[in-house]
PDB file as gemmi writes it, atoms N, CA and C in Angstrom:
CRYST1    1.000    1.000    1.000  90.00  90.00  90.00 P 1                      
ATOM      1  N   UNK A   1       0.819  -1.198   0.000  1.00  0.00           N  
ATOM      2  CA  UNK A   1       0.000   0.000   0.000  1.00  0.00           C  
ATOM      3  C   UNK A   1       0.861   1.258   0.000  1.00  0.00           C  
ATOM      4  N   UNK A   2       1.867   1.390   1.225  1.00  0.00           N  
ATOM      5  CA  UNK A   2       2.830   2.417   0.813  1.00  0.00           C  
ATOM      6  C   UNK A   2       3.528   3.069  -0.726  1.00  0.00           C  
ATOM      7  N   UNK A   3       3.715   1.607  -1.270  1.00  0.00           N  
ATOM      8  CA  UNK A   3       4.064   1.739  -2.344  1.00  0.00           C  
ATOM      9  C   UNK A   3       3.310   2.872  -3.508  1.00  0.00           C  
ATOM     10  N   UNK A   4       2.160   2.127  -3.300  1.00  0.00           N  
ATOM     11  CA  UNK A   4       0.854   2.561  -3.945  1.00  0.00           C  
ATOM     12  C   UNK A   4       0.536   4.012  -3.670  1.00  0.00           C  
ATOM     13  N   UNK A   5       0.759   4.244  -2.802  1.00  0.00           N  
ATOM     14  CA  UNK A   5       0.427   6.026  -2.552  1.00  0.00           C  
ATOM     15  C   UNK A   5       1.629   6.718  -2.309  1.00  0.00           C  
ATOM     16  N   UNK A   6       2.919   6.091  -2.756  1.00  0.00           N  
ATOM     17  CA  UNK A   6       4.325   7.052  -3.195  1.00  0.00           C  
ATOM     18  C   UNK A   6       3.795   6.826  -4.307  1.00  0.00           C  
ATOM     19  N   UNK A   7       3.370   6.223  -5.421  1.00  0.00           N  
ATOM     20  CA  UNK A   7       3.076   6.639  -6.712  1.00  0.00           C  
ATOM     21  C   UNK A   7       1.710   7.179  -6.805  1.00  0.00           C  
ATOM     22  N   UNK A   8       1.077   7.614  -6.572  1.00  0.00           N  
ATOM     23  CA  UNK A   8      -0.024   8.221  -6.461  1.00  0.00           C  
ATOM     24  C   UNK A   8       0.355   9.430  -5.992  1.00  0.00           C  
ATOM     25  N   UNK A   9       0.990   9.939  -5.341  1.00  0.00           N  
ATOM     26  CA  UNK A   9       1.405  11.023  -4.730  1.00  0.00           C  
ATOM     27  C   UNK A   9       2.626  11.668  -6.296  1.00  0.00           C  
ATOM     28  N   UNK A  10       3.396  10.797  -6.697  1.00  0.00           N  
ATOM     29  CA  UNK A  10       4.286  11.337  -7.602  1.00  0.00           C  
ATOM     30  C   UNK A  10       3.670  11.438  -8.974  1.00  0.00           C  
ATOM     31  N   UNK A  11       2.343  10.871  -9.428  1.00  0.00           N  
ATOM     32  CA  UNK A  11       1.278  10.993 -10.611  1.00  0.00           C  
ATOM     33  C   UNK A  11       0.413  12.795 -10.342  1.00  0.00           C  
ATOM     34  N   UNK A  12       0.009  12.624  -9.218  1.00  0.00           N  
ATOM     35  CA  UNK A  12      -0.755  13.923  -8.490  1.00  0.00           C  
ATOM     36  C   UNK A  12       0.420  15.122  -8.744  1.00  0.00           C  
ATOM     37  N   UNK A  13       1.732  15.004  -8.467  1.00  0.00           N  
ATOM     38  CA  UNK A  13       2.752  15.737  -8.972  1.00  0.00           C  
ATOM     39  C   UNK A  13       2.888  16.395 -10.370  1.00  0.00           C  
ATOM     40  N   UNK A  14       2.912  14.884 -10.948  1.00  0.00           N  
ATOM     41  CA  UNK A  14       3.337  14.989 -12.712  1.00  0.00           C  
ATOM     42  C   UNK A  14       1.921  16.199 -13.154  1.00  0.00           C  
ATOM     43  N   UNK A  15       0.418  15.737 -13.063  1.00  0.00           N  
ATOM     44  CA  UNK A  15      -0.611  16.095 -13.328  1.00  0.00           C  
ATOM     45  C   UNK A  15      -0.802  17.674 -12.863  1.00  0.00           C  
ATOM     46  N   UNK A  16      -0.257  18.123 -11.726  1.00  0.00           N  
ATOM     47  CA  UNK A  16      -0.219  18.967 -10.850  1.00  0.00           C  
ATOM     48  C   UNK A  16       0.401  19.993 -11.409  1.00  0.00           C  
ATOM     49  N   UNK A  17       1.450  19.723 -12.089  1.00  0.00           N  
ATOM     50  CA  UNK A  17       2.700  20.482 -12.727  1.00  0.00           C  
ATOM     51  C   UNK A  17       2.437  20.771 -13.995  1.00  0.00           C  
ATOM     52  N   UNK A  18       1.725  19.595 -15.152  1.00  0.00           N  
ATOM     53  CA  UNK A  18       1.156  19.261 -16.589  1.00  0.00           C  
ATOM     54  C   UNK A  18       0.375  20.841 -17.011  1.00  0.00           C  
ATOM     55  N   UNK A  19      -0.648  20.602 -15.249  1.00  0.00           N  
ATOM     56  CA  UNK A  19      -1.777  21.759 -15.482  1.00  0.00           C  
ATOM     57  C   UNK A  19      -1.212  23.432 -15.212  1.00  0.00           C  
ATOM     58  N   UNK A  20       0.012  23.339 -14.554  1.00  0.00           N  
ATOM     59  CA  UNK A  20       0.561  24.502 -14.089  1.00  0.00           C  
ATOM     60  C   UNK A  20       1.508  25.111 -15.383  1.00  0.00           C  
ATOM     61  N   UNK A  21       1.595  24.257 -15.721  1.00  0.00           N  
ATOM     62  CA  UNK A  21       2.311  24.681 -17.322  1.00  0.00           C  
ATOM     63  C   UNK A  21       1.316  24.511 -18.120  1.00  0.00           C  
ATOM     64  N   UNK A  22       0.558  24.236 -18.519  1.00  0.00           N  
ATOM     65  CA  UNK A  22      -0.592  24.294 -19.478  1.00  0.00           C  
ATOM     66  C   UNK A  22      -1.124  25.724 -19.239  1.00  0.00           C  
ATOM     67  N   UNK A  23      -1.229  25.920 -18.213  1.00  0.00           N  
ATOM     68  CA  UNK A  23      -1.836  27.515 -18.095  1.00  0.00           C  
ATOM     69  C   UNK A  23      -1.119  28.631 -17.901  1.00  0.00           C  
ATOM     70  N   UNK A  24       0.623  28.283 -17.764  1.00  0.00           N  
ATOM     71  CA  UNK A  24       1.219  29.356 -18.213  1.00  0.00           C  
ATOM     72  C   UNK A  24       2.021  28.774 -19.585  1.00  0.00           C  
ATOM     73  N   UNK A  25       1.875  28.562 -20.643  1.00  0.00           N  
ATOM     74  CA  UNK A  25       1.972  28.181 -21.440  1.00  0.00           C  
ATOM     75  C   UNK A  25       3.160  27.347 -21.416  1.00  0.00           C  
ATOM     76  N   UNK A  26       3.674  26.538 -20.962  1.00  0.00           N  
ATOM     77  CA  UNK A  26       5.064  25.757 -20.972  1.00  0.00           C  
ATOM     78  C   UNK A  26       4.514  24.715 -21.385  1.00  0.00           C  
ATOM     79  N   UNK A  27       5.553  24.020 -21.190  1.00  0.00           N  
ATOM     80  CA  UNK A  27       5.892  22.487 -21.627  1.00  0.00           C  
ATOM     81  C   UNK A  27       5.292  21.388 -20.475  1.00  0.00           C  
ATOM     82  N   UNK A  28       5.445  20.067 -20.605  1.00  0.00           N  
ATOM     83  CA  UNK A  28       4.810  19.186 -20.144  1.00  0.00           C  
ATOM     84  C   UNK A  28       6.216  19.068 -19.083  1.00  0.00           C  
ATOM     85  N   UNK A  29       5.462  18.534 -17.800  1.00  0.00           N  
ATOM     86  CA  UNK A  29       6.214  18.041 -16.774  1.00  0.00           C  
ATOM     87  C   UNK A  29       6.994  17.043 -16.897  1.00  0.00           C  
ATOM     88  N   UNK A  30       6.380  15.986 -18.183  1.00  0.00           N  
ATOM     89  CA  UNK A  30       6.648  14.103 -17.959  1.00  0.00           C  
ATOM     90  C   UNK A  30       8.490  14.127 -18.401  1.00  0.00           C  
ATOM     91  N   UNK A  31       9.112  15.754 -18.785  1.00  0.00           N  
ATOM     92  CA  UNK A  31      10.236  15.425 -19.090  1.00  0.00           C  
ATOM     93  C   UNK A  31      10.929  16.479 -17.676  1.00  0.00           C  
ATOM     94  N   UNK A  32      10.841  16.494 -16.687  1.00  0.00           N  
ATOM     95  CA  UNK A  32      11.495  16.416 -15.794  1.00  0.00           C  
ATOM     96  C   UNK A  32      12.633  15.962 -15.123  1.00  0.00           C  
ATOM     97  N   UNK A  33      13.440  15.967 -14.424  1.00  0.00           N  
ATOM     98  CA  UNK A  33      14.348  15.348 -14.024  1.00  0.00           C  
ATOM     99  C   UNK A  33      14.145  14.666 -12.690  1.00  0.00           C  
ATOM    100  N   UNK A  34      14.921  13.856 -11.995  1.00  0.00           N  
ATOM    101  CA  UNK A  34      14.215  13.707 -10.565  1.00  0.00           C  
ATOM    102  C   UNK A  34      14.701  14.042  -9.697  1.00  0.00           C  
ATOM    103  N   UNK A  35      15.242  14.823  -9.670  1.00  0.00           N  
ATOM    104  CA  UNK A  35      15.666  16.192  -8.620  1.00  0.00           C  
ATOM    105  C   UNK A  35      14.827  16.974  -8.617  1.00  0.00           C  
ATOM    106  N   UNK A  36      14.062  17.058  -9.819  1.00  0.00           N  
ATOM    107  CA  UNK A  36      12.714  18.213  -9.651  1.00  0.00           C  
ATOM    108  C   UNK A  36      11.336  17.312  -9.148  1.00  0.00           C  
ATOM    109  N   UNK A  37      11.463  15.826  -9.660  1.00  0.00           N  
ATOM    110  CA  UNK A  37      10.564  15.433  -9.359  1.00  0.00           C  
ATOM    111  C   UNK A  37      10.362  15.237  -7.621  1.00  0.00           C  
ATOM    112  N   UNK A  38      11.564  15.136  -6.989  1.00  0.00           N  
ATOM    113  CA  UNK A  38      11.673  14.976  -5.389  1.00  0.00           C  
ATOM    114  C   UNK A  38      11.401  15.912  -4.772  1.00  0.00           C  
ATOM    115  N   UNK A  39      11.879  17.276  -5.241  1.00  0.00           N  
ATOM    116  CA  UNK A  39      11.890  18.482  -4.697  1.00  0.00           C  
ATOM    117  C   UNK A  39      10.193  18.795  -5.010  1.00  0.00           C  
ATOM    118  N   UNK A  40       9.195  17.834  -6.248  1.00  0.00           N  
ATOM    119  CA  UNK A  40       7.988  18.874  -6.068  1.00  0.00           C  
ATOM    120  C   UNK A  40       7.411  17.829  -4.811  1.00  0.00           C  
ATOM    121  N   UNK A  41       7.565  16.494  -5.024  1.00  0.00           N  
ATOM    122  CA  UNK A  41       7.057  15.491  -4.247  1.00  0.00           C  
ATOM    123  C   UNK A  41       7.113  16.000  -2.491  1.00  0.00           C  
ATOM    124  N   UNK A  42       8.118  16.794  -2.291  1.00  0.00           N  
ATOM    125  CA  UNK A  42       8.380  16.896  -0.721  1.00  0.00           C  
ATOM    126  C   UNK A  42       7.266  18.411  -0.956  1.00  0.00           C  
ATOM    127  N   UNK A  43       7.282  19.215  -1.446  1.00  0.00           N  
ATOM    128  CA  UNK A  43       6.726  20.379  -1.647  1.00  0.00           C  
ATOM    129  C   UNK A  43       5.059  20.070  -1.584  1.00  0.00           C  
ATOM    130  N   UNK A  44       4.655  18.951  -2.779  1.00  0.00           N  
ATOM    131  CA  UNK A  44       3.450  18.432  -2.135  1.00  0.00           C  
ATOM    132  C   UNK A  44       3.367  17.465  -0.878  1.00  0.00           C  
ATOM    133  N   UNK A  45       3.763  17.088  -0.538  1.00  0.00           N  
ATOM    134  CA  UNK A  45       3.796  16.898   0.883  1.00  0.00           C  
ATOM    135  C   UNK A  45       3.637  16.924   1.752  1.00  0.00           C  
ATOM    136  N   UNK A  46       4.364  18.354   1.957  1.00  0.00           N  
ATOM    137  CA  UNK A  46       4.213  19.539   2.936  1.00  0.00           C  
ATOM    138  C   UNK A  46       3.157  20.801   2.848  1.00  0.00           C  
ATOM    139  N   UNK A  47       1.984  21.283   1.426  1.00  0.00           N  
ATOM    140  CA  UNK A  47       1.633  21.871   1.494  1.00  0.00           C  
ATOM    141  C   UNK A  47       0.311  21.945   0.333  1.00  0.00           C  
ATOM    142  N   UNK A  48       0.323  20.983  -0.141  1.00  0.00           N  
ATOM    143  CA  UNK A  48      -0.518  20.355  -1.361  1.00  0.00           C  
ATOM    144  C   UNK A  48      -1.746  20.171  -0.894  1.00  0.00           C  
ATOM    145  N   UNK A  49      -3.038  21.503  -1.781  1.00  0.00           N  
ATOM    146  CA  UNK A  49      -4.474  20.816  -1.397  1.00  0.00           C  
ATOM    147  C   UNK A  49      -4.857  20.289  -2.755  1.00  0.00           C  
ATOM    148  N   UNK A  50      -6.221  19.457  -2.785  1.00  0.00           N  
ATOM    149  CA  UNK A  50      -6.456  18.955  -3.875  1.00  0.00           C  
ATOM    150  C   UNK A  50      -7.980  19.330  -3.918  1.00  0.00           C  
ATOM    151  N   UNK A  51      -8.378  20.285  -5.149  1.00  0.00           N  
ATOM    152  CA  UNK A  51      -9.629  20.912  -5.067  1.00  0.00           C  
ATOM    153  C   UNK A  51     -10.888  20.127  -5.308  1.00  0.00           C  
ATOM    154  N   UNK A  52     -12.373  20.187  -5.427  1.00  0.00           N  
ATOM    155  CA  UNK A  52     -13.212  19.433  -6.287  1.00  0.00           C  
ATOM    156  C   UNK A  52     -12.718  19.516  -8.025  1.00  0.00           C  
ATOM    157  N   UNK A  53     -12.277  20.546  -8.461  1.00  0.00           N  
ATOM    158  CA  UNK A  53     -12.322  20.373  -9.994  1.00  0.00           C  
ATOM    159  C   UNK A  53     -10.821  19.675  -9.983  1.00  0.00           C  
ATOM    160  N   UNK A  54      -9.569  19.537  -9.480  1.00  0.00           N  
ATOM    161  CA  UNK A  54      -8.325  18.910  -9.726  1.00  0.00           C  
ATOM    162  C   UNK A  54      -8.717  17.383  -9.353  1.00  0.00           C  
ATOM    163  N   UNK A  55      -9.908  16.973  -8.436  1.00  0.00           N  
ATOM    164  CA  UNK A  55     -10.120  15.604  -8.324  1.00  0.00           C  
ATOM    165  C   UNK A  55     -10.927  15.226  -9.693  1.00  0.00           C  
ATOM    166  N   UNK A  56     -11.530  15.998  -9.831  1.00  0.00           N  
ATOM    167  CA  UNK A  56     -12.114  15.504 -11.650  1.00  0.00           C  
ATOM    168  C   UNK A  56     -10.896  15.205 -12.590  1.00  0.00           C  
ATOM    169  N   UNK A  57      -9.921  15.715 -12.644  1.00  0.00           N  
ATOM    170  CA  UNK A  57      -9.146  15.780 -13.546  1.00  0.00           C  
ATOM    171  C   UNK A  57      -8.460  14.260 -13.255  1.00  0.00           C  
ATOM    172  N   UNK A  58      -7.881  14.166 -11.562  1.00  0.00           N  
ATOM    173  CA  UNK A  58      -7.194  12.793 -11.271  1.00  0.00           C  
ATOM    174  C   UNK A  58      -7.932  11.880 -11.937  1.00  0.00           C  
ATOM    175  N   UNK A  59      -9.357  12.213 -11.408  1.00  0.00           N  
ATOM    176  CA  UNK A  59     -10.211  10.892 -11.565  1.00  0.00           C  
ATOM    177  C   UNK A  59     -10.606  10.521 -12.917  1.00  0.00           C  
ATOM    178  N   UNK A  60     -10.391  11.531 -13.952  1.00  0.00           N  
ATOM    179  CA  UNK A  60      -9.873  10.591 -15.412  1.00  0.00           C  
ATOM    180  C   UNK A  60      -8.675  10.549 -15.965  1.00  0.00           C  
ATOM    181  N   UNK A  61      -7.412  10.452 -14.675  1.00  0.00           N  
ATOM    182  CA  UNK A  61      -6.322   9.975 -15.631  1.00  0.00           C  
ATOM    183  C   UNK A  61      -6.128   8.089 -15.343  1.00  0.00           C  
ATOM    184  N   UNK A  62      -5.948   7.908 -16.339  1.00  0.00           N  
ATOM    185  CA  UNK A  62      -6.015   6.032 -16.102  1.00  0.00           C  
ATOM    186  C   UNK A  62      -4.912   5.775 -14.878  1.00  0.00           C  
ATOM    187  N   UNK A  63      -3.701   6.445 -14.859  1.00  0.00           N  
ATOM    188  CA  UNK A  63      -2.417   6.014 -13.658  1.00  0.00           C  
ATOM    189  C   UNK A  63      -3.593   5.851 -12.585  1.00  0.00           C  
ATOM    190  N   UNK A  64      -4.131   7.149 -12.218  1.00  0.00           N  
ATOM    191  CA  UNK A  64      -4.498   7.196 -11.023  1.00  0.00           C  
ATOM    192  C   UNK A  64      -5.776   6.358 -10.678  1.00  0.00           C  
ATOM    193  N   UNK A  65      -6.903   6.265 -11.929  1.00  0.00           N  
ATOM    194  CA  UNK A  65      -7.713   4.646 -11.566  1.00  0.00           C  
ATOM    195  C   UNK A  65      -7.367   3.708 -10.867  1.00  0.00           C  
ATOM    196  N   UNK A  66      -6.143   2.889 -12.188  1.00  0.00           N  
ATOM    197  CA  UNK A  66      -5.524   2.228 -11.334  1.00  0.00           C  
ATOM    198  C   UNK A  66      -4.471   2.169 -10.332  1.00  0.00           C  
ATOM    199  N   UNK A  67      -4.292   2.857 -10.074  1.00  0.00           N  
ATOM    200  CA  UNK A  67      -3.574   2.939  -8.279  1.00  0.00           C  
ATOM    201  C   UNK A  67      -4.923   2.726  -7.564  1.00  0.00           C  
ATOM    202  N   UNK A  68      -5.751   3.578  -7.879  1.00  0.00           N  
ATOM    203  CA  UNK A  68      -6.964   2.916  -6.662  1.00  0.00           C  
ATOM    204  C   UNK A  68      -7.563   1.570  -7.109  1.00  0.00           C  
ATOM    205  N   UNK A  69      -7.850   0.951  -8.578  1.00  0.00           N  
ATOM    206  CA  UNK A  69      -8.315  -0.206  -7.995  1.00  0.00           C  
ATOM    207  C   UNK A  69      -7.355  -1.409  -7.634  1.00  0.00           C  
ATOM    208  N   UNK A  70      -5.970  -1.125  -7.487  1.00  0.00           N  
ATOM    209  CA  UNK A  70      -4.893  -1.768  -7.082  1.00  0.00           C  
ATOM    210  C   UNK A  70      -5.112  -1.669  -5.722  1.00  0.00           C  
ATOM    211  N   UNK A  71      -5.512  -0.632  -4.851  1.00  0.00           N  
ATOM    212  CA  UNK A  71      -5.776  -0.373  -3.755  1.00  0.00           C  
ATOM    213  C   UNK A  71      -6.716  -1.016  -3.091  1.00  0.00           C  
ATOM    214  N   UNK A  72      -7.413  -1.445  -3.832  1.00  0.00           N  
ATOM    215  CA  UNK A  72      -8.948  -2.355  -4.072  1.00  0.00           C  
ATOM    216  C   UNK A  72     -10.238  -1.335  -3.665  1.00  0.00           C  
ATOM    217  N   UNK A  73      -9.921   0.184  -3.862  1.00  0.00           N  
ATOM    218  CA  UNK A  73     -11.437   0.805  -4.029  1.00  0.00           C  
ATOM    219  C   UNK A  73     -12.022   0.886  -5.225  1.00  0.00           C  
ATOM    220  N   UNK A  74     -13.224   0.826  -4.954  1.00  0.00           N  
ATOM    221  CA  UNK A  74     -14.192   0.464  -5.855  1.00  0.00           C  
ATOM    222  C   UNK A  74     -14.677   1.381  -6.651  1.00  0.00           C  
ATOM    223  N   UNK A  75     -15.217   1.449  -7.710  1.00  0.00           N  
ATOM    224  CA  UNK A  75     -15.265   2.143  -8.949  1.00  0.00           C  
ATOM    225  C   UNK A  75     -16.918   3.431  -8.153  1.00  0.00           C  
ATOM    226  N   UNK A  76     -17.370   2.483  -7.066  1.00  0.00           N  
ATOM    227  CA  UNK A  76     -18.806   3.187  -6.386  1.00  0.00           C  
ATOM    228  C   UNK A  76     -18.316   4.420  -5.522  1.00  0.00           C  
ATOM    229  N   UNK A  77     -16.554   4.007  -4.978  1.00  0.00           N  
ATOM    230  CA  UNK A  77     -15.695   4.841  -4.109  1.00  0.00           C  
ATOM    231  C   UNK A  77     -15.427   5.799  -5.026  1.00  0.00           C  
ATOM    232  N   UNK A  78     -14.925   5.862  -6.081  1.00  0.00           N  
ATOM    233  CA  UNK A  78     -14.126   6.488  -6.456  1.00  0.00           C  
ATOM    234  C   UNK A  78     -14.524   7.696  -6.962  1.00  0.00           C  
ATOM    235  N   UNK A  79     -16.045   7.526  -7.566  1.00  0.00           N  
ATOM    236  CA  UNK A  79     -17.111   8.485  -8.113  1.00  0.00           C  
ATOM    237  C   UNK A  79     -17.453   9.628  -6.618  1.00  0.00           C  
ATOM    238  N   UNK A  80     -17.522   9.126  -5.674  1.00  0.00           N  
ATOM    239  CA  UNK A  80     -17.389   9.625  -4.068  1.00  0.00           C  
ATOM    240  C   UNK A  80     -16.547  10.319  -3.698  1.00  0.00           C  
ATOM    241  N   UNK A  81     -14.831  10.273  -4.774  1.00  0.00           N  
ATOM    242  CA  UNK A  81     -13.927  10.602  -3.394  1.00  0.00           C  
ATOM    243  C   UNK A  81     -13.514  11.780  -2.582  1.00  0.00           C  
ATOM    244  N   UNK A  82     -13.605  12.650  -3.623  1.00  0.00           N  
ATOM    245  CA  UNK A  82     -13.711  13.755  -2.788  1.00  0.00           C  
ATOM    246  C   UNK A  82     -14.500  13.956  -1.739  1.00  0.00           C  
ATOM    247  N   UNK A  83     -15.896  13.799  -1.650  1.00  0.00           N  
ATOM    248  CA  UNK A  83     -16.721  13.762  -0.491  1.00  0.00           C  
ATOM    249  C   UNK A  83     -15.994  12.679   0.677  1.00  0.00           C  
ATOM    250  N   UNK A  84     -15.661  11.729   0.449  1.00  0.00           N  
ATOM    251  CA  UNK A  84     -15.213  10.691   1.219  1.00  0.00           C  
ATOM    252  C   UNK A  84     -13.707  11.233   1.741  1.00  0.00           C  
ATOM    253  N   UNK A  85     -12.693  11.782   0.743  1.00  0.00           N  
ATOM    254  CA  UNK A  85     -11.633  12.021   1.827  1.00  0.00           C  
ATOM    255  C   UNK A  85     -11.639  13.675   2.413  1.00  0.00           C  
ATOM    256  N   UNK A  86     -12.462  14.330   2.201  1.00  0.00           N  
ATOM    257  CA  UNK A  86     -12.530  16.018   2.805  1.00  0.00           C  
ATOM    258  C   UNK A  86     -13.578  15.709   4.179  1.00  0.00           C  
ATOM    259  N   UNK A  87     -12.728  15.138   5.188  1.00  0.00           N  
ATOM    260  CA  UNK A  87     -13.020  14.713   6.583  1.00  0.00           C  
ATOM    261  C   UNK A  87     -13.293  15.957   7.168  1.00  0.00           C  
ATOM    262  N   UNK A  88     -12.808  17.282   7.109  1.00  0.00           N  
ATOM    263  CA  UNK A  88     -12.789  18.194   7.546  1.00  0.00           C  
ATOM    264  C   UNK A  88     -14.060  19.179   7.021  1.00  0.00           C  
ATOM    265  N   UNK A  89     -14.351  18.765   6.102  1.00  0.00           N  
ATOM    266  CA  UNK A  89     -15.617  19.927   5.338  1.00  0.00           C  
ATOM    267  C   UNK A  89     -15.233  21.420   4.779  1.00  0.00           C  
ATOM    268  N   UNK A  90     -13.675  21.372   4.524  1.00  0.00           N  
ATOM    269  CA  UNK A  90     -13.098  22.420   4.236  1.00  0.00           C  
ATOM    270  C   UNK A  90     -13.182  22.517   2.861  1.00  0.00           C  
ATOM    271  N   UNK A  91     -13.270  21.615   1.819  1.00  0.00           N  
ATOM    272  CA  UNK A  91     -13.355  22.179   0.666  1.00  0.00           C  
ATOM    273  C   UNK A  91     -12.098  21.845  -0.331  1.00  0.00           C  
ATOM    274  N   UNK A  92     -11.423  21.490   0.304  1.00  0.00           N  
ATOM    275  CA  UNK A  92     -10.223  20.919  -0.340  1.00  0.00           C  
ATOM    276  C   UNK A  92      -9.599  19.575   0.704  1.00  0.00           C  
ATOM    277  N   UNK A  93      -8.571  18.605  -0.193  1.00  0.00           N  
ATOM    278  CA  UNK A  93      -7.869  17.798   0.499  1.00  0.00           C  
ATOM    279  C   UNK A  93      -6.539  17.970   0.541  1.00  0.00           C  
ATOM    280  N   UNK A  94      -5.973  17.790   2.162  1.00  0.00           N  
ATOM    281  CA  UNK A  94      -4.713  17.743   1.622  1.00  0.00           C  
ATOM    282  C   UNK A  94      -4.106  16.303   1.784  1.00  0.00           C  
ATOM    283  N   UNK A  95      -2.659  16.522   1.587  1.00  0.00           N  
ATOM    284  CA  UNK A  95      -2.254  15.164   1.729  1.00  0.00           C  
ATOM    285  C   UNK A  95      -2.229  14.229   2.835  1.00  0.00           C  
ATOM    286  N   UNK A  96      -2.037  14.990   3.856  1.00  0.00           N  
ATOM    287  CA  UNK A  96      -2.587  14.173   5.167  1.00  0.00           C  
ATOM    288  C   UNK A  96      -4.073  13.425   5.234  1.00  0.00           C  
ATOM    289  N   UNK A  97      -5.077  13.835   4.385  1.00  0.00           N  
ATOM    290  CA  UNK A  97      -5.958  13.569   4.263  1.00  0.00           C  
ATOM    291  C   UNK A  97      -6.408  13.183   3.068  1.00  0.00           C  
ATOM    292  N   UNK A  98      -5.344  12.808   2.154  1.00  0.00           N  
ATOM    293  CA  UNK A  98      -4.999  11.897   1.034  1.00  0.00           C  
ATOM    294  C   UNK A  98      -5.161  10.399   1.678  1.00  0.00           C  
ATOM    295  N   UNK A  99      -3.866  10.508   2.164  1.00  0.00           N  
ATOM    296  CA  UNK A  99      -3.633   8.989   2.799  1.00  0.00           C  
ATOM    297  C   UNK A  99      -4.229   8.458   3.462  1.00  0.00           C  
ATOM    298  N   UNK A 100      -4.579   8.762   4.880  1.00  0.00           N  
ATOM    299  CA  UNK A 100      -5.674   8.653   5.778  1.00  0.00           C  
ATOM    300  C   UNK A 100      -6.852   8.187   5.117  1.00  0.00           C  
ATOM    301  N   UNK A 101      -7.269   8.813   4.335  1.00  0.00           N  
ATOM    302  CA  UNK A 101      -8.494   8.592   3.709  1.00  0.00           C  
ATOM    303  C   UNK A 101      -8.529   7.315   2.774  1.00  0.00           C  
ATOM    304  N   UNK A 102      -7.532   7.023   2.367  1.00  0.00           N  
ATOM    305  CA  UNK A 102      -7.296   5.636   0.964  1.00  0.00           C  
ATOM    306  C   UNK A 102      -7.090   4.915   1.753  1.00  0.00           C  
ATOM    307  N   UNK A 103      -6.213   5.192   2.986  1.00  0.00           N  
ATOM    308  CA  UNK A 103      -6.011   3.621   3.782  1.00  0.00           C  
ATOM    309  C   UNK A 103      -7.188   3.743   4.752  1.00  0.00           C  
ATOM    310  N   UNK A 104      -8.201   3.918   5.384  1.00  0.00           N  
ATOM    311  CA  UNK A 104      -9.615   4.176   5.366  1.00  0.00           C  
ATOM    312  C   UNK A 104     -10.305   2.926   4.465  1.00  0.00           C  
ATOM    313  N   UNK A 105     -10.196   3.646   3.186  1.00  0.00           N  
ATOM    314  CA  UNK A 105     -11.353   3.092   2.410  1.00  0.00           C  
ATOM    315  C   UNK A 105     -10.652   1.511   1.963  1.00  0.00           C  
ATOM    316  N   UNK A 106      -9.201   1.583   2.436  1.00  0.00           N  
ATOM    317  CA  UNK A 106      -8.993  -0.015   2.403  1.00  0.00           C  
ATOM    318  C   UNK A 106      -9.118  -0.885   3.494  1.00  0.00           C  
ATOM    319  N   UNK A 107      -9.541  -0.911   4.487  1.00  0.00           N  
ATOM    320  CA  UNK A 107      -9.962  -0.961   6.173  1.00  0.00           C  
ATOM    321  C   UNK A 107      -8.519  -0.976   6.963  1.00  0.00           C  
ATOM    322  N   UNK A 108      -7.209  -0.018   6.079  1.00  0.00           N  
ATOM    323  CA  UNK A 108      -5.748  -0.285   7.011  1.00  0.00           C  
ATOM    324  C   UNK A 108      -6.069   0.422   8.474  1.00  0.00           C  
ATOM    325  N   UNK A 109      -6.701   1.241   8.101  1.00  0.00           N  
ATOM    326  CA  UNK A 109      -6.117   2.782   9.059  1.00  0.00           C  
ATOM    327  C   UNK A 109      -6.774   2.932  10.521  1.00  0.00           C  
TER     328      UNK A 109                                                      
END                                                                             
């Protein structure tokens, strides 16, 4: 499972970055280095929310499907998740409440 949400966490990155250059007109993230990729990974980490419209976006990239049904949530979860991991009612998720929430919906946590 760890496994599973260090790559989920470094997809949320790639996607994160894709859209941040898409809207200031740059280039795609996927050619990065991984010195940048570590440095954004600790950056989301430490300070990364994830909105209702950026969970639309996860929730049709195929990586991130399957990381969750590798996870074994269900396709009924997944249409949910935002409601299901914003424990707080704040309106956004962060990563503390990334994880928490996936290992949750796998009965780890």
């Amino acid at each position: 499972a760890a496994e599973h949400l260090h790559m989920m966490l470094e997809i949320i990155c790639d996607i994160y970055e894709d859209q941040q250059a898409q809207l200031a007109g740059g280039s795609m993230s996927s050619r990065r280095g991984s010195s940048a990729r570590k440095k954004t990974s600790m950056m989301v980490e430490e300070s990364f929310e994830i909105t209702p419209k950026f969970m639309d976006i996860l929730r049709e990239d195929p990586r991130v499907l399957d990381i969750l049904r590798a996870l074994d949530i269900n396709d009924g979860d997944i249409l949910d998740l935002f409601d299901t991991l914003d424990v707080d009612g704040s309106g956004t998720i962060d990563v503390q409440e990334l994880i928490q929430g996936l290992m949750k919906l796998r009965g780890e946590a």
